mmCIF file of C-alpha atoms in Angstrom:
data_model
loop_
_atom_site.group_PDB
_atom_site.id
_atom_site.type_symbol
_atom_site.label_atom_id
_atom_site.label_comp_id
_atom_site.label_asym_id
_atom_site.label_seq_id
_atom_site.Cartn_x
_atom_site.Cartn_y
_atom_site.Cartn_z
ATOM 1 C CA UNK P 62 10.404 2.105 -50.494
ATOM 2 C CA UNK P 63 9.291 2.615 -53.962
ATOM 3 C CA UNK P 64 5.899 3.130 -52.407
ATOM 4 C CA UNK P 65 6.451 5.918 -50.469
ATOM 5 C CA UNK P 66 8.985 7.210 -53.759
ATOM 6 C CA UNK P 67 5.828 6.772 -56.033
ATOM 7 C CA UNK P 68 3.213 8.383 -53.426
ATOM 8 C CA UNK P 69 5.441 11.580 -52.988
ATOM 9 C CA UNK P 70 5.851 12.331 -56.676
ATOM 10 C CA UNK P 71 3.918 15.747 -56.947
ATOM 11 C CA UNK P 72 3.982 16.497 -53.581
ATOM 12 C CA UNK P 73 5.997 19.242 -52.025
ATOM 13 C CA UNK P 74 7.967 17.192 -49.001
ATOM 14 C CA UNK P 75 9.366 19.071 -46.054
ATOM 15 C CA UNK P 76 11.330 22.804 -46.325
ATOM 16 C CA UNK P 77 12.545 25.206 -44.008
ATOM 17 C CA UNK P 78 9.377 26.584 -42.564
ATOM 18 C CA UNK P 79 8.642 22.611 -42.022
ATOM 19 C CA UNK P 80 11.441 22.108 -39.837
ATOM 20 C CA UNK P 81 10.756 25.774 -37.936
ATOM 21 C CA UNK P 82 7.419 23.756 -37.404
ATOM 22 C CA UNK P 83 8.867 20.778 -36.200
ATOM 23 C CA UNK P 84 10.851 22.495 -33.397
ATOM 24 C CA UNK P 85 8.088 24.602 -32.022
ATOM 25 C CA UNK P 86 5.787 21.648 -31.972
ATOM 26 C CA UNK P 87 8.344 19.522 -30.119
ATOM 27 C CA UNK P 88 9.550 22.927 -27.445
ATOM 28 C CA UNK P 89 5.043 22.747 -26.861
ATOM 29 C CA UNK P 90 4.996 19.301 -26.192
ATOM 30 C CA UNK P 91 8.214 19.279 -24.173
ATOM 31 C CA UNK P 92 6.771 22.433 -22.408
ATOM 32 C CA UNK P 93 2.960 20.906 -21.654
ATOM 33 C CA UNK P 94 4.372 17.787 -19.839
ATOM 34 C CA UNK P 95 6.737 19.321 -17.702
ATOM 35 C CA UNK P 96 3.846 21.917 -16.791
ATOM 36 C CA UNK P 97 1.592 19.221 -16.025
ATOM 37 C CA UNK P 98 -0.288 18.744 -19.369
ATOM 38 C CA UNK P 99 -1.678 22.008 -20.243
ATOM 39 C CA UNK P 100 -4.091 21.775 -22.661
ATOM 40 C CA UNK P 101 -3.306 24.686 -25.007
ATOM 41 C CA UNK P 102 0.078 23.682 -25.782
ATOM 42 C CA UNK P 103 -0.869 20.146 -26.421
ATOM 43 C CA UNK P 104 -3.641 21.502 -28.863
ATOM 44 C CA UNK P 105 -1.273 24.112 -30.314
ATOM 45 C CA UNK P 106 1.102 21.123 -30.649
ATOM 46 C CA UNK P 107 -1.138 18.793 -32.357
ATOM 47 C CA UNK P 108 -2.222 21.891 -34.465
ATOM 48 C CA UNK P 109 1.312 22.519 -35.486
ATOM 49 C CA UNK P 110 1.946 18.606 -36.491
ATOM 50 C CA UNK P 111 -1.474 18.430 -38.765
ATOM 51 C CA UNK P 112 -0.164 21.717 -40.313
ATOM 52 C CA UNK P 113 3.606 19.884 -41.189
ATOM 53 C CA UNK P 114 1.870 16.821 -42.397
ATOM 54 C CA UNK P 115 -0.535 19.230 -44.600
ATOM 55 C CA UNK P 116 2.112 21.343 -45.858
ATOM 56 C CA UNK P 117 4.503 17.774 -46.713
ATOM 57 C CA UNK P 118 1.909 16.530 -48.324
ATOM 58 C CA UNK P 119 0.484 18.955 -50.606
ATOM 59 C CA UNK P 120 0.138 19.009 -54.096
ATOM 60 C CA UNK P 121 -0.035 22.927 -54.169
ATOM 61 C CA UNK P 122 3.803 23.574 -54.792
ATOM 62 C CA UNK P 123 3.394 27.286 -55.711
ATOM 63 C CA UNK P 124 1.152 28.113 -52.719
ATOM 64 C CA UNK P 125 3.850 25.927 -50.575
ATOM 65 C CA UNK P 126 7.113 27.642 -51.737
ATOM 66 C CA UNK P 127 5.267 31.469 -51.285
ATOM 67 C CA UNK P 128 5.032 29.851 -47.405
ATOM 68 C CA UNK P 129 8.480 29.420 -47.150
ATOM 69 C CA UNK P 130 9.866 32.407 -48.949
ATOM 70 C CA UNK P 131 7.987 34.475 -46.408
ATOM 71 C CA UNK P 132 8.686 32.799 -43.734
ATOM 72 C CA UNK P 133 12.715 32.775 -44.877
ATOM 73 C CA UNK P 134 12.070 36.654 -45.714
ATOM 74 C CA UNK P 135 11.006 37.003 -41.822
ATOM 75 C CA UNK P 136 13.552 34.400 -40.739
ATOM 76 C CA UNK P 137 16.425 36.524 -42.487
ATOM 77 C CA UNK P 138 14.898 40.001 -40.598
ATOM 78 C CA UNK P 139 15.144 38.317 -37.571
ATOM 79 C CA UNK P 140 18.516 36.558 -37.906
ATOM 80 C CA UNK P 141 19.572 40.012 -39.093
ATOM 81 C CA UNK P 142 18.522 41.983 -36.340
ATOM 82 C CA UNK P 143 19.887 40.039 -33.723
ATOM 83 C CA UNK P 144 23.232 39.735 -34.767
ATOM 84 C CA UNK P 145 24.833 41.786 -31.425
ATOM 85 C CA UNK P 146 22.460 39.798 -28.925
ATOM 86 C CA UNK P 147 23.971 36.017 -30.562
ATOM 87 C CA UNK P 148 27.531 37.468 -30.132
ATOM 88 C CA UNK P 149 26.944 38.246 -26.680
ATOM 89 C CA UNK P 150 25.718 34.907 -26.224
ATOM 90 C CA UNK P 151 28.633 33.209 -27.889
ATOM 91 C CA UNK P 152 30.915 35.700 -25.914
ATOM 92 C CA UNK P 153 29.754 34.982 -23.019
ATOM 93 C CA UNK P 154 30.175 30.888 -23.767
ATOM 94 C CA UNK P 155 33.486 31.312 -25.075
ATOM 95 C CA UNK P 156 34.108 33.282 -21.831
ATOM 96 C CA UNK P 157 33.045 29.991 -19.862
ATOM 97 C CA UNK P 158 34.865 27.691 -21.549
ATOM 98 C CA UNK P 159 37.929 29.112 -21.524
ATOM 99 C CA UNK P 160 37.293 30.279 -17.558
ATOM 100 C CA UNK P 161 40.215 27.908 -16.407
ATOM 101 C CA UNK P 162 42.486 28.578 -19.253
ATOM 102 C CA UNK P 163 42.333 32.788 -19.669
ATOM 103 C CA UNK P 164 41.251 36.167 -18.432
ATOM 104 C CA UNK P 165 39.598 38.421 -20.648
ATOM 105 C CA UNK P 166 40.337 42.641 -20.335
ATOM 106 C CA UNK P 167 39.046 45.486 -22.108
ATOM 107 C CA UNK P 168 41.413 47.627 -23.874
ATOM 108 C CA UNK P 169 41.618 51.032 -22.154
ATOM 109 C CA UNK P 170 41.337 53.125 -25.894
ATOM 110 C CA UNK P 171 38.969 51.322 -28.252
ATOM 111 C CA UNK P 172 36.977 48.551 -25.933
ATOM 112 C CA UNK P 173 38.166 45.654 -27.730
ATOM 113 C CA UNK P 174 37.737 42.383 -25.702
ATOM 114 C CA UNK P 175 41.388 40.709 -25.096
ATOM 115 C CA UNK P 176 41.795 37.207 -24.235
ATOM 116 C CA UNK P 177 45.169 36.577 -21.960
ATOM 117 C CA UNK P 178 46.286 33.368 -20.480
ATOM 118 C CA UNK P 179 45.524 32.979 -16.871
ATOM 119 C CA UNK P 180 48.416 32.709 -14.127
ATOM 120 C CA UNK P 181 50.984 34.791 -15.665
ATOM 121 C CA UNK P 182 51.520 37.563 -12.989
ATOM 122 C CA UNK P 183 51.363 41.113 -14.502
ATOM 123 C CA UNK P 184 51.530 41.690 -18.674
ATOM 124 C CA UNK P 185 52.117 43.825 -20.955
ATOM 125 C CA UNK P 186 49.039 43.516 -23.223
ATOM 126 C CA UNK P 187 49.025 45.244 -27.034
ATOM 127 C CA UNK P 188 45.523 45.500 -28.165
ATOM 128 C CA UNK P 189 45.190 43.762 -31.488
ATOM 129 C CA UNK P 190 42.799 46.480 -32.969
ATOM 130 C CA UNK P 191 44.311 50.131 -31.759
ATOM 131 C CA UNK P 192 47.969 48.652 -30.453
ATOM 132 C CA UNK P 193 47.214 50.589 -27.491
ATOM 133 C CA UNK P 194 49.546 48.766 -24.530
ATOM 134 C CA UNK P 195 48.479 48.133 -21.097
ATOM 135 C CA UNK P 196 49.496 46.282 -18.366
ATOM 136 C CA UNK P 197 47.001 43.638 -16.114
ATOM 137 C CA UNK P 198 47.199 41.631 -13.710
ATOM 138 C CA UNK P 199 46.558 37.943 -14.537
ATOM 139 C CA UNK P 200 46.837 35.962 -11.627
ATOM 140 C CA UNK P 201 49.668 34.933 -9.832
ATOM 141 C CA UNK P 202 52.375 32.195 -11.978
ATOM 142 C CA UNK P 203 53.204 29.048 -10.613
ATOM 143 C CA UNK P 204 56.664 30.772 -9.623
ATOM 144 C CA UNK P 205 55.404 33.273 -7.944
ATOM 145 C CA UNK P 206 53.111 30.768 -5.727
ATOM 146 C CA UNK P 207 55.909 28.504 -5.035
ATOM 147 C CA UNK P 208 57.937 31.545 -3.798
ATOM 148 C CA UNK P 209 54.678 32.612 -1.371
ATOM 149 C CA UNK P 210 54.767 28.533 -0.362
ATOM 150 C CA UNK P 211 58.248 28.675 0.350
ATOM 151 C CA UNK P 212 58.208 31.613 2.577
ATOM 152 C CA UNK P 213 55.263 31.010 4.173
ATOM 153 C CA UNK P 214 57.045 27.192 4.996
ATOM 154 C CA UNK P 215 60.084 29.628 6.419
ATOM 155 C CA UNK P 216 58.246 31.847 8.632
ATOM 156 C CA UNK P 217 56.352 28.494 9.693
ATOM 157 C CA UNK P 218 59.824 26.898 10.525
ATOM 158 C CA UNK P 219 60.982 29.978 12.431
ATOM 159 C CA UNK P 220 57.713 30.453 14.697
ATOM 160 C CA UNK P 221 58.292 26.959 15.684
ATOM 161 C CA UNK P 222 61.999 27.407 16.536
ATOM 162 C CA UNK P 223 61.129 30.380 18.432
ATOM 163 C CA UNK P 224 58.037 28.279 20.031
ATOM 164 C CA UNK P 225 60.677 25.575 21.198
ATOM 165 C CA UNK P 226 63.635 28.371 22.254
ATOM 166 C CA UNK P 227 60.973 29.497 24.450
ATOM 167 C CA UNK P 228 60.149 26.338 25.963
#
């Protein structure tokens, strides 16, 4: 390994913009053989891999880190920017997760997304941002569905005794 320590020295390695590099290359290749080999993704993939290898192995470290710092200056615009549309994203897998477990409401006042345990008949929510109270629905409690199993085994028992007074 002291080789490869010795033949780097002076060289500018892999950064950020490297690894950006890395991904797209791999999403092009990934892409081309599950569309059957097309040829511009392959070439824009090999493209992408002798541009990596270039940049790792350059000797140019100014030139190099300008790359990068533009490429984090556009990286930070864009991570910027989308900051709603990645919140959505995570709110809608938190949602998913937690689709057994809880029930999510909208307060009435202010919009603020409340997360409620599932199966606890109706409660009394308090928004945590306004305080504003309202009541929901959350699905019926395992009380409540015994009680509905329970009469429903009642009014089972008394058709058949009516069925067999009949008889």
């Amino acid at each position: 390994m002291n080789w490869l320590r010795n033949f780097m020295i002076g060289r500018y390695g892999t950064d950020s913009l490297s690894l950006f590099l890395l991904v797209v290359s791999m999403i092009c290749t990934l892409t081309s053989s599950l569309c059957g080999g097309v040829l511009i993704l392959i070439l824009l993939s090999y493209a992408l891999w002798i541009w990596i290898i270039f940049r790792t192995l350059s000797r140019n470290l100014s030139a190099r880190s300008h790359e990068n710092e533009v490429f984090m200056t556009g990286w930070r615009w864009v991570m910027d920017h989308t900051v709603g549309l990645r919140g959505w994203f995570k709110t809608q897998y938190n949602r998913f997760r937690d689709r057994k477990t809880h029930r999510y409401f909208r307060c009435p006042k202010c919009k603020q997304m409340v997360r409620v345990p599932k199966n606890k008949g109706k409660v009394r929510i308090i928004c945590p941002k306004c305080k504003e109270e309202f009541i929901r629905f959350t699905g019926k409690s395992s009380a409540q569905r015994m009680r509905e199993e329970q009469e429903k085994a009642e009014k089972r028992a008394q058709r058949e005794s009516k069925r067999s007074a009949k008889k």
